[in-house]
Every structure is written in C-alpha cells, then in structure tokens.
XYZ file of N, CA and C in Angstrom:
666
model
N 5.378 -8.666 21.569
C 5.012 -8.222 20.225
C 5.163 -6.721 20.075
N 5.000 -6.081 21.210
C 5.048 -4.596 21.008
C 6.064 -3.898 20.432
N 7.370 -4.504 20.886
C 8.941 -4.255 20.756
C 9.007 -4.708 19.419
N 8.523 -5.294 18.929
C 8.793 -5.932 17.750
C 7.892 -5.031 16.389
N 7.068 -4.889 16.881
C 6.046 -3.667 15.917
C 6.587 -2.863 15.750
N 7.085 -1.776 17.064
C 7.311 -0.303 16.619
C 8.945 -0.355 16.259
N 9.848 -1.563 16.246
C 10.875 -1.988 15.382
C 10.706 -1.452 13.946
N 9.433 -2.300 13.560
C 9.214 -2.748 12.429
C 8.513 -1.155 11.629
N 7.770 -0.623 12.646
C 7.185 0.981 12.157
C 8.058 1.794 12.068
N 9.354 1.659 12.932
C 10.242 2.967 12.667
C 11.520 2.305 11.843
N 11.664 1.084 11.618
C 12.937 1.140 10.868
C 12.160 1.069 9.803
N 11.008 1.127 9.022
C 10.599 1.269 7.872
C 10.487 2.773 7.701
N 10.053 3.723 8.644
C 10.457 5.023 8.595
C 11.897 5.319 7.975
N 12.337 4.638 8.671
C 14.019 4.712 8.640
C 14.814 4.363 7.388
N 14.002 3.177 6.946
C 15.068 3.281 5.617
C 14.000 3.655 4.191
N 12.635 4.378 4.587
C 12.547 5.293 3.774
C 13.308 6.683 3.521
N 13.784 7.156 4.740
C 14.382 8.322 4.824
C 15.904 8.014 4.441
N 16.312 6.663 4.682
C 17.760 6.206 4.261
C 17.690 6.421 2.435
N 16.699 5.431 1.933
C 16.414 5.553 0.275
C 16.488 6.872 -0.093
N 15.301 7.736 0.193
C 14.777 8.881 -0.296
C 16.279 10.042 -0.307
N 17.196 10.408 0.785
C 18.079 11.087 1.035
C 19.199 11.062 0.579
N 19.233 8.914 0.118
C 20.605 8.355 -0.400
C 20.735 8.243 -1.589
N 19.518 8.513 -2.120
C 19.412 8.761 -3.492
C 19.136 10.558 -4.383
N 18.615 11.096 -3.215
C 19.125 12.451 -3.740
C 20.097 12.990 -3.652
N 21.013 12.370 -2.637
C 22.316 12.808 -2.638
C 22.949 14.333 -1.586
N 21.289 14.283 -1.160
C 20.889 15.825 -0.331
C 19.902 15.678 1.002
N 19.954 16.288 2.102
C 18.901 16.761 2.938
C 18.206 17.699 2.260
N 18.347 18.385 1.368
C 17.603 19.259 1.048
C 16.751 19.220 -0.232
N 15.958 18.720 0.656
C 15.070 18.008 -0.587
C 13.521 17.761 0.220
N 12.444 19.016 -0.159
C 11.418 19.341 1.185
C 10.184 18.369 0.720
N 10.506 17.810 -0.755
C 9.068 17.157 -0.609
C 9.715 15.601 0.207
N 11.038 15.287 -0.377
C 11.045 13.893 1.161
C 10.705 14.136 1.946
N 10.923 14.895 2.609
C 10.973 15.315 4.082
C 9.360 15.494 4.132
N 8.238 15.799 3.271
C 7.029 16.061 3.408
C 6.267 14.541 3.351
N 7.082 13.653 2.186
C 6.850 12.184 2.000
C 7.093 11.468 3.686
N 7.855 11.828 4.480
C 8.147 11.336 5.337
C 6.814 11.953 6.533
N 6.935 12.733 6.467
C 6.222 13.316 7.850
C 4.545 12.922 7.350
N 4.511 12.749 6.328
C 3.099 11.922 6.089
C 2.830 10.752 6.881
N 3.770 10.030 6.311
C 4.155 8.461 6.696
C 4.088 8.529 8.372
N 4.902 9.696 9.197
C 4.831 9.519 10.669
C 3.255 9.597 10.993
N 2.701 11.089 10.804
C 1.653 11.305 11.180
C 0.851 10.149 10.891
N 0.450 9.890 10.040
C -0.452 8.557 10.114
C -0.006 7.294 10.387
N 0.893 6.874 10.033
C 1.490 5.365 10.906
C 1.942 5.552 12.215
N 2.238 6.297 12.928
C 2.345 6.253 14.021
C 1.181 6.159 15.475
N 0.153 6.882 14.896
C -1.118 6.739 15.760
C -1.721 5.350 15.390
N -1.601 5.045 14.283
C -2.415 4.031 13.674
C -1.682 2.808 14.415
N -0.687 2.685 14.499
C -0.244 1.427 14.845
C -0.333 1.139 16.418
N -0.687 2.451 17.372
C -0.473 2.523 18.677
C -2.145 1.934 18.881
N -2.918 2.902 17.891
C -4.487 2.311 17.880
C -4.943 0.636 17.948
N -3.937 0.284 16.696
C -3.752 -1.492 16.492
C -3.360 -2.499 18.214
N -2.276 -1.710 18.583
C -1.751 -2.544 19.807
C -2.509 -2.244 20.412
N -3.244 -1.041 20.824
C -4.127 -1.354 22.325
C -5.525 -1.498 21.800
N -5.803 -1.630 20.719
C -7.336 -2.170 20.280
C -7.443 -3.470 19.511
N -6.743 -3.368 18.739
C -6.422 -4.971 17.782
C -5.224 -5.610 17.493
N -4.947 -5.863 18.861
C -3.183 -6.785 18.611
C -3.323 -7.711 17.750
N -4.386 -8.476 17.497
C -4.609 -9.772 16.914
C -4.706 -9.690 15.195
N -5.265 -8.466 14.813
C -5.487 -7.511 13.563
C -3.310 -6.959 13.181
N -3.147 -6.798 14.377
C -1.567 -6.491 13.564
C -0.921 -6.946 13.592
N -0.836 -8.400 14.515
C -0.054 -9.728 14.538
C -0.290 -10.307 12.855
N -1.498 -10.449 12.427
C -1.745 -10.701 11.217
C -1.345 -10.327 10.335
N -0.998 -8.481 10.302
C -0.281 -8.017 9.170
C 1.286 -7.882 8.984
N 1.392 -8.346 10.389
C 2.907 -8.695 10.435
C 3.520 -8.999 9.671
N 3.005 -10.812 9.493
C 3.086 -11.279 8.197
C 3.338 -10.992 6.913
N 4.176 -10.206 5.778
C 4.321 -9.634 5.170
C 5.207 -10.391 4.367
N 5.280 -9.733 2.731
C 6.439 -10.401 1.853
C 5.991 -11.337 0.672
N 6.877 -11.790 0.056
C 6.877 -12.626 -0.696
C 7.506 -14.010 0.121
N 8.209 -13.775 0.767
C 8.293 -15.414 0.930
C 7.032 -15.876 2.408
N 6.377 -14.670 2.608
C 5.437 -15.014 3.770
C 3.900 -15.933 2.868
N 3.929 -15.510 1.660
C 2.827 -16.101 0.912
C 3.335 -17.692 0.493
N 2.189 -18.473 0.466
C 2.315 -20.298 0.062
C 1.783 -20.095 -1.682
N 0.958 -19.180 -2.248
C 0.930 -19.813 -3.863
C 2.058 -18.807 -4.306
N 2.448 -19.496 -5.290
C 3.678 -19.116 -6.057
C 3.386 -17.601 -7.327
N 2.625 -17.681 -7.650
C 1.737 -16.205 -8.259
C 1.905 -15.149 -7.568
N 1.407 -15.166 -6.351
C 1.663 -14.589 -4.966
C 2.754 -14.019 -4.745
N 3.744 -15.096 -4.525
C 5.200 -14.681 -4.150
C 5.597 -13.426 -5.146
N 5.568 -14.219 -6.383
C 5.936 -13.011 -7.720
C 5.268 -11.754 -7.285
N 3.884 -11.796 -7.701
C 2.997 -10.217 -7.399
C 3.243 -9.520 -6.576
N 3.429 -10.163 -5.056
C 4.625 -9.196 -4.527
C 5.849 -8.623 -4.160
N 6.499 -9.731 -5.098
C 7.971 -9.054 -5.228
C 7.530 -8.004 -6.055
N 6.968 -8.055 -7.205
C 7.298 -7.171 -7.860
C 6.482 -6.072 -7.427
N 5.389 -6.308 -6.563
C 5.002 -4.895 -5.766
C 5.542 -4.213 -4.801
N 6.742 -4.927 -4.322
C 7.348 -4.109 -3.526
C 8.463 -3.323 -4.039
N 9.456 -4.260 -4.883
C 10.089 -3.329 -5.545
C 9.403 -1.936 -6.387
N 8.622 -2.261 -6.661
C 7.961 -1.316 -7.462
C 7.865 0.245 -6.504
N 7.567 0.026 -5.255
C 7.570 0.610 -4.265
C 8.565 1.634 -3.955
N 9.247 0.290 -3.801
C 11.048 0.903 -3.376
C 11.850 1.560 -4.800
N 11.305 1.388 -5.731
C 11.959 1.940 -7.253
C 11.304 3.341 -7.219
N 10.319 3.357 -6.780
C 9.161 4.774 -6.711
C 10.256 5.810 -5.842
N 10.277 5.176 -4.616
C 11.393 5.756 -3.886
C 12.754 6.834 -4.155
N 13.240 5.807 -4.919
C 15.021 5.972 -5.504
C 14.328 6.861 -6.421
N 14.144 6.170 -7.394
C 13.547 7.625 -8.780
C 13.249 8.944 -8.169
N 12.146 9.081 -7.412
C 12.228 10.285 -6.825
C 13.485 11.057 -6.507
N 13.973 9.988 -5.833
C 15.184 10.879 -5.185
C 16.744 11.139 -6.274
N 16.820 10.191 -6.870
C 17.545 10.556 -8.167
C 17.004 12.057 -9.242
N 15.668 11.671 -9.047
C 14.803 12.879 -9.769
C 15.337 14.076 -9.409
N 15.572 14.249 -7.917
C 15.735 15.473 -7.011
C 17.636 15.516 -7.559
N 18.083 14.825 -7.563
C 19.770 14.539 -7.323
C 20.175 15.544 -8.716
N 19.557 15.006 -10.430
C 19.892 14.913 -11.591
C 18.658 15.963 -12.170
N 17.948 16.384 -11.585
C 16.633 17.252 -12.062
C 15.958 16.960 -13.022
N 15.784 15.642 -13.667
C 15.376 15.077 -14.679
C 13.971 15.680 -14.815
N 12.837 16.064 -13.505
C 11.640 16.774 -13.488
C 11.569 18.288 -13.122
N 10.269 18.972 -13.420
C 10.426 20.232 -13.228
C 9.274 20.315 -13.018
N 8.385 19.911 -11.810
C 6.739 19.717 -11.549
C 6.672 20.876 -10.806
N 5.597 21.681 -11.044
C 5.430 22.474 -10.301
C 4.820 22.196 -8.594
N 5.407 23.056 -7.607
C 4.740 23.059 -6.343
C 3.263 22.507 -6.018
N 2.344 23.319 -6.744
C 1.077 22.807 -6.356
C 0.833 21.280 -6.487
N 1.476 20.699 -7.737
C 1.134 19.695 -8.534
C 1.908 18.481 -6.946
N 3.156 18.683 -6.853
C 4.017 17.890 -5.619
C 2.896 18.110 -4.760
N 1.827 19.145 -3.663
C 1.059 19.367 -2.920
C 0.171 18.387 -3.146
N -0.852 18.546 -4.464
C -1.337 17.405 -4.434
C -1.198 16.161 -4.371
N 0.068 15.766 -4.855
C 0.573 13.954 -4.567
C 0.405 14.010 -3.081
N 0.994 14.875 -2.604
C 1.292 14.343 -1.019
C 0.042 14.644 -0.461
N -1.271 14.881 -0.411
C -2.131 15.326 -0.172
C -3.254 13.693 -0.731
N -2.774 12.914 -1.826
C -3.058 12.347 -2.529
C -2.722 10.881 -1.514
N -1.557 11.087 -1.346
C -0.533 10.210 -0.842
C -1.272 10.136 0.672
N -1.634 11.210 1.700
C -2.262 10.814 2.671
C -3.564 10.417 3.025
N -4.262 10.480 1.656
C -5.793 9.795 1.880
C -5.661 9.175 1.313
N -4.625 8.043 0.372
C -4.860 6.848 0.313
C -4.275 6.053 1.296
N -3.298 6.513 1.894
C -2.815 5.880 2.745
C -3.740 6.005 4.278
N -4.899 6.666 4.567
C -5.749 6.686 5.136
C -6.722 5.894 5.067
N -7.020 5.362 3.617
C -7.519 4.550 3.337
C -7.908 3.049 3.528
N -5.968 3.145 3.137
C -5.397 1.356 3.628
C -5.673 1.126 4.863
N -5.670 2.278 5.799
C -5.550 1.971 6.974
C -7.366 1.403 8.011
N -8.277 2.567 7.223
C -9.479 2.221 7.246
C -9.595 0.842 7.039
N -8.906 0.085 5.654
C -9.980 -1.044 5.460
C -9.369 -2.255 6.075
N -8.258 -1.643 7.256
C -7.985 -2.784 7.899
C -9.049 -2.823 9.516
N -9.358 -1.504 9.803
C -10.235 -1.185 10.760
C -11.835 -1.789 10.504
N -12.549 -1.966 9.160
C -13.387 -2.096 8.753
C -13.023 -4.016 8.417
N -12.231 -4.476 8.152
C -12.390 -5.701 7.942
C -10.860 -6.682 8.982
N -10.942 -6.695 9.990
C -10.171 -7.298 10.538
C -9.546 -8.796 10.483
N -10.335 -9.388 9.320
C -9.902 -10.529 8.681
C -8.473 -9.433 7.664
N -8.546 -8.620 7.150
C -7.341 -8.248 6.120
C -6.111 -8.756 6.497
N -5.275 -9.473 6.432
C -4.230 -9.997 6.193
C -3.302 -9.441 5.182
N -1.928 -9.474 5.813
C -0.901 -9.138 4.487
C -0.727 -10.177 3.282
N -1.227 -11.437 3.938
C -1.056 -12.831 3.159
C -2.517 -13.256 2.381
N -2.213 -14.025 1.632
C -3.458 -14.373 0.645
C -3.501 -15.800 1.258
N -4.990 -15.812 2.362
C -5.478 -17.099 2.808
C -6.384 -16.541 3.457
N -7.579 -17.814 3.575
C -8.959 -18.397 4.203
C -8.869 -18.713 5.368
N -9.160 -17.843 6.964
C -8.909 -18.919 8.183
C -10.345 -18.928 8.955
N -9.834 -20.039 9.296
C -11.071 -20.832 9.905
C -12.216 -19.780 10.963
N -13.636 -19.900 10.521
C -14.423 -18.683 11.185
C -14.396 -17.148 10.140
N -13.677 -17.471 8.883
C -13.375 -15.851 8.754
C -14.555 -15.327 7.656
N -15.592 -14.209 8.151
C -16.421 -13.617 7.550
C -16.305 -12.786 6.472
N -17.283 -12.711 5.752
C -17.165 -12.410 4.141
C -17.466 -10.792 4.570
N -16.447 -9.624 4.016
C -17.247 -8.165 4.466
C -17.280 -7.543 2.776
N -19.032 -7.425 3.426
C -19.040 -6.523 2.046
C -19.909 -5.092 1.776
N -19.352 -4.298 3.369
C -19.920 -3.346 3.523
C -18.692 -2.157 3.439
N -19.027 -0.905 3.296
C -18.179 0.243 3.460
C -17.151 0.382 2.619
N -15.855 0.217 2.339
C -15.126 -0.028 1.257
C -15.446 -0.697 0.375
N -15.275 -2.173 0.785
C -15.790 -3.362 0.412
C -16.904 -3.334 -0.681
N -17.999 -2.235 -0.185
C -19.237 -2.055 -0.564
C -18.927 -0.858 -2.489
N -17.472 -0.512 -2.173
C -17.293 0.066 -3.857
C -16.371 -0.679 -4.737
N -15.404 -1.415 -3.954
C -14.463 -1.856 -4.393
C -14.130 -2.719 -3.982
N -14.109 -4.147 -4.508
C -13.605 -6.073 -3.776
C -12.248 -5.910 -3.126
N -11.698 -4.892 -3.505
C -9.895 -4.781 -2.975
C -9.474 -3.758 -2.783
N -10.535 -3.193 -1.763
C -9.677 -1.799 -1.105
C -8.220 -1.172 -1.000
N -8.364 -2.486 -0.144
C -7.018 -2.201 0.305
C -5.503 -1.854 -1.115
N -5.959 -2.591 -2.244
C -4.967 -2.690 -3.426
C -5.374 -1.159 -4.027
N -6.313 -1.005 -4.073
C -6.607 0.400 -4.200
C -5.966 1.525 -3.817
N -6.365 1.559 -3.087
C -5.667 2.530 -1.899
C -4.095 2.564 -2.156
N -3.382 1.288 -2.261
C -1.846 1.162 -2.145
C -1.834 1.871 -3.606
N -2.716 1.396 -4.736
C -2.247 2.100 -6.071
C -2.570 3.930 -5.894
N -3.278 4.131 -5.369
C -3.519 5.780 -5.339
C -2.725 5.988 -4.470
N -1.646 5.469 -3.677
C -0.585 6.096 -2.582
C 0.763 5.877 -3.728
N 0.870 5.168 -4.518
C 1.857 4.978 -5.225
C 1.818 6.301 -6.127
N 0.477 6.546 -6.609
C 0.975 7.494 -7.686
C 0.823 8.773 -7.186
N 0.325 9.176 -5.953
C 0.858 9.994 -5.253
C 2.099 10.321 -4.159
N 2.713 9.303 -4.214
C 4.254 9.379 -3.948
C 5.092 10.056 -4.784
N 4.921 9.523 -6.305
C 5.551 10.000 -7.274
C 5.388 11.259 -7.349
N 4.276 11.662 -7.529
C 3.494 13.318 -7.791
C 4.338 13.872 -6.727
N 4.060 13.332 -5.471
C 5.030 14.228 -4.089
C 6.239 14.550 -3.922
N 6.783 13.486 -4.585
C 8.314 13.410 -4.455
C 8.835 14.434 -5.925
N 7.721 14.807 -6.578
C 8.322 15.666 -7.615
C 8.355 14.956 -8.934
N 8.683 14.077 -9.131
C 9.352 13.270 -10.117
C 8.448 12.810 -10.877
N 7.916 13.072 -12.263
C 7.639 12.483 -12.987
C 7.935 10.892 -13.732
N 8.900 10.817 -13.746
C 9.700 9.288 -14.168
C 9.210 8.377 -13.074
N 8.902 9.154 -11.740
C 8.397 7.755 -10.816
C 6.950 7.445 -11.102
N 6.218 8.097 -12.253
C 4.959 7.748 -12.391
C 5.231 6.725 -13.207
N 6.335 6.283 -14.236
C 6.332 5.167 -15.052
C 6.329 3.894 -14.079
N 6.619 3.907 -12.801
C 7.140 2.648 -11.770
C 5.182 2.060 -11.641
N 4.295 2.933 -11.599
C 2.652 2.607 -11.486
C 2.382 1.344 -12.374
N 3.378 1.573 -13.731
C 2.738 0.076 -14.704
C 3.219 -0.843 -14.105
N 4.087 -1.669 -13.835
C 4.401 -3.064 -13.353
C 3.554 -2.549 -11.589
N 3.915 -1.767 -11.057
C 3.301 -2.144 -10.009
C 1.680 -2.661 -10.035
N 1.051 -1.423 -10.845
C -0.354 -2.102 -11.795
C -0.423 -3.518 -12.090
N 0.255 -4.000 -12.616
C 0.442 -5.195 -13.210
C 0.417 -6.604 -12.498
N 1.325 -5.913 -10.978
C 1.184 -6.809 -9.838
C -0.096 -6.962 -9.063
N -0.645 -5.536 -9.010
C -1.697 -6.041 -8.400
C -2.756 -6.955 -8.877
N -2.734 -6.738 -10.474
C -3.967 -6.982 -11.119
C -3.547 -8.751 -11.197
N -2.829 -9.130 -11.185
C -2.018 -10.530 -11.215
C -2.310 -10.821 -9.813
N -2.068 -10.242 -8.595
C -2.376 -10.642 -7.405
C -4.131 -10.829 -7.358
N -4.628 -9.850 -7.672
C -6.472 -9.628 -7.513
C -6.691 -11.114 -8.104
N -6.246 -11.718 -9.419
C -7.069 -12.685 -10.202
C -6.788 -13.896 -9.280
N -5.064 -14.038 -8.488
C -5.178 -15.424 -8.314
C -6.020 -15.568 -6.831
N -5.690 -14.076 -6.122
C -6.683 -14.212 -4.888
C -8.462 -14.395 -5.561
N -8.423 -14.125 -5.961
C -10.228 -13.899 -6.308
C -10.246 -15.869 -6.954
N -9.601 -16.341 -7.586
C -9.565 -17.554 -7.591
C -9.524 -18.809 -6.223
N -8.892 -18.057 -5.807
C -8.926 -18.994 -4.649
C -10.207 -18.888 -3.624
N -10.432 -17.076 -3.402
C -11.815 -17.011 -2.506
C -12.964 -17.556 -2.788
N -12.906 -17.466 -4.181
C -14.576 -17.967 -4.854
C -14.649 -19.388 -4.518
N -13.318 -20.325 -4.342
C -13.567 -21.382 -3.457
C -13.340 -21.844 -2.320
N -12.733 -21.227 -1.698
C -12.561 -20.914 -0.388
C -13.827 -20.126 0.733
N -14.012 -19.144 0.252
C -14.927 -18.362 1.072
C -16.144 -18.606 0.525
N -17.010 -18.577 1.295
C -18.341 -19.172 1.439
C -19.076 -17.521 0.900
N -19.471 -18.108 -0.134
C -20.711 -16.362 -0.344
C -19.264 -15.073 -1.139
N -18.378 -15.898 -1.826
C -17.924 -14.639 -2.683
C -18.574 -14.576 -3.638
N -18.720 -15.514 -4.681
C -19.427 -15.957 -5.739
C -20.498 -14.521 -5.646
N -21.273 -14.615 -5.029
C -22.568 -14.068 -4.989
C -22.134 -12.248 -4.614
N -21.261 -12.148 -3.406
C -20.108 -11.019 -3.957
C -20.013 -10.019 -4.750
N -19.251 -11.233 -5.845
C -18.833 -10.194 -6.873
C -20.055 -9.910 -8.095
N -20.795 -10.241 -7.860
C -22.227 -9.900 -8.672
C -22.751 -8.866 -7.916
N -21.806 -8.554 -6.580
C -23.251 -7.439 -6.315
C -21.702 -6.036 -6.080
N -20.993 -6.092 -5.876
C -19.689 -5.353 -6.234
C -19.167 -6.005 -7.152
N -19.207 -5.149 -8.268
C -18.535 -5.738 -9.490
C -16.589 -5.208 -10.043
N -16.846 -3.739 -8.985
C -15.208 -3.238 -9.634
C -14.300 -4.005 -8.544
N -13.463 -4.421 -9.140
C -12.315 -4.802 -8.305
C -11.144 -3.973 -7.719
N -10.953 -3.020 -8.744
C -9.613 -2.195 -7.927
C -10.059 -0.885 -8.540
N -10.361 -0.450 -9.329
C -11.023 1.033 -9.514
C -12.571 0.947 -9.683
N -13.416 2.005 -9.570
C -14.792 1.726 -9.417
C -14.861 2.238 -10.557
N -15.943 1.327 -11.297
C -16.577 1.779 -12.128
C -15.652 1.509 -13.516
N -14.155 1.562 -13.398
C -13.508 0.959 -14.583
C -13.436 -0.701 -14.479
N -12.607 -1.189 -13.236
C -12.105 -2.758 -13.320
C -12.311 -3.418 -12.047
C-alpha cells in the first residue's frame, strides 16, 4: 500500500503543477508555484503521519471518485466537485496566461494563507474522526463523532474543501476562479442532503445530532 499512496500523493502534486503551468503557458507564475509548495508542505507530512499511524484511516480514503460511490446523487456531486476543482485550477492559470485579473499581492497572500488552513483543516477532521471516508457509507461498528469539528459543523470536512477552494482562487490571483465556488457550492450542498439522508437511517444517534449541531457546512448560516 505504501508504493501505491505516495504514487497517488505525488502524481497529484504532479499534475497540479502539469494544469497550473499548462495553462499559464509560463513557469513564471509565483503564486502556482506558492499554490504548490502549500500542497507539499502539508500533504506530504500528513500522509507519512497516516502510513505509520493510520494505514487503515488512508486505505479508506483511498477510495475516491465518482465511480468509487454506490448512490447515484453521489456519483454526480462529485463529478461535479471535482471538476469544479480542476476548472479552479486552469482558470487560474489562464488568468495568469491572458491577465484577465489584476488582484493585488496582499489579497493572492491571503488566499494562499486561506488555502493552508483549510486545507489543515481537512486534514484534522480526518485525524479527529477516523471513520471519514472519501465514500458516502455506514460500516459495521462505526461511531457517531460529535466532538471538535464535528462539534461546529456536521461536515467539516466539506467545509474546509469549500474554504480551500476559494482560497485557491484568491491565491492563484484570479478572480474568474471565484465564479467556479457556485456549482462547486452546489455539489456539496446536493452531496450534504443525500448523505444526511441516508445517516439519519443508517447511523444510530444522528437524528438526535443534528438537533444539537445544527449548521451543516457554514456555522451559523447553513
């Protein structure tokens, strides 16, 4: 499994830096290169942490995709969350290619600044709930957590991915990649309803849950 992980960690490095570069048309282009070295610094420890502390936690997230999910809602919500992803990507880097934006420095600082504590985030609430799965399912023995993340928000983890999205955009410069946030929005909130449908009968004690955490993906709005 090991060989197969840090495959999977660096050729996703890899064809972020393939997108981001092939679409600006340039190496010279410092907030990719800042989008990127985010992405190392924290996925790289994180995943070494996973193999020698929770192989069983990243065998699970292995699992990934749209065709890795069984309800059909599912499949959709994350196609279209990944593209959404990968469109965030290209725009940026077209952004950089055609100068369509003109964001100032500080403003790019904060995305990417933005961009590494949510993506710090995601990574927390897989440390904090080791049931998290990339896939939407119930397995046998699996405990209800509703402390620490959990404890502000039913879907951390979707969280987190939406505040790394719109600080990608911010980082990468590009304004136009903030329009890619609505459908990706859209996916999640389509993913949250049919998962939350299924847990409330599936998992034992959600019901009771979501009465006591009520926001689902932002606190205090939804």
């Amino acid at each position: 499994m090991m060989l197969r992980v840090w495959l999977s960690t660096i050729g996703g490095l890899v064809l972020l830096g393939a997108l981001l570069f092939g679409s600006a048309g340039t190496l010279d282009y410092w907030q990719g290169w800042a989008e990127i070295a985010v992405m190392v610094v924290l996925s790289l420890p994180y995943t070494y942490y996973l193999l020698a502390k929770a192989p069983d936690v990243l065998e699970r997230r292995m699992h990934a995709g749209p065709r890795a999910e069984t309800r059909p809602a599912q499949k959709v919500a994350v196609g279209v969350l990944q593209l959404s992803f990968l469109a965030i990507i290209v725009v940026g880097g077209l952004d950089r290619r055609f100068g369509w934006s003109h964001m100032p420095t500080w403003l790019c600082v904060v995305g990417l600044a933005v961009t590494a504590i949510a993506l710090w985030l995601t990574m927390w609430v897989v440390v904090q709930n080791v049931w998290a799965a990339a896939t939407i399912r119930v397995e046998g023995g699996q405990e209800l957590v509703t402390t620490g993340l959990y404890g502000v928000v039913r879907h951390p983890m979707y969280s987190g991915s939406l505040a790394m999205a719109a600080g990608m955009a911010l980082g990468l410069g590009s304004y136009w990649a903030l329009l890619l946030l609505v459908p990706l929005f859209g996916s999640l909130v389509a993913r949250i309803l049919d998962e939350e449908s299924m847990l409330r009968e599936d998992l034992p004690g959600y019901d009771a849950y979501t009465t006591q955490t009520r926001s689902r993906l932002i606190p205090a709005i939804w």
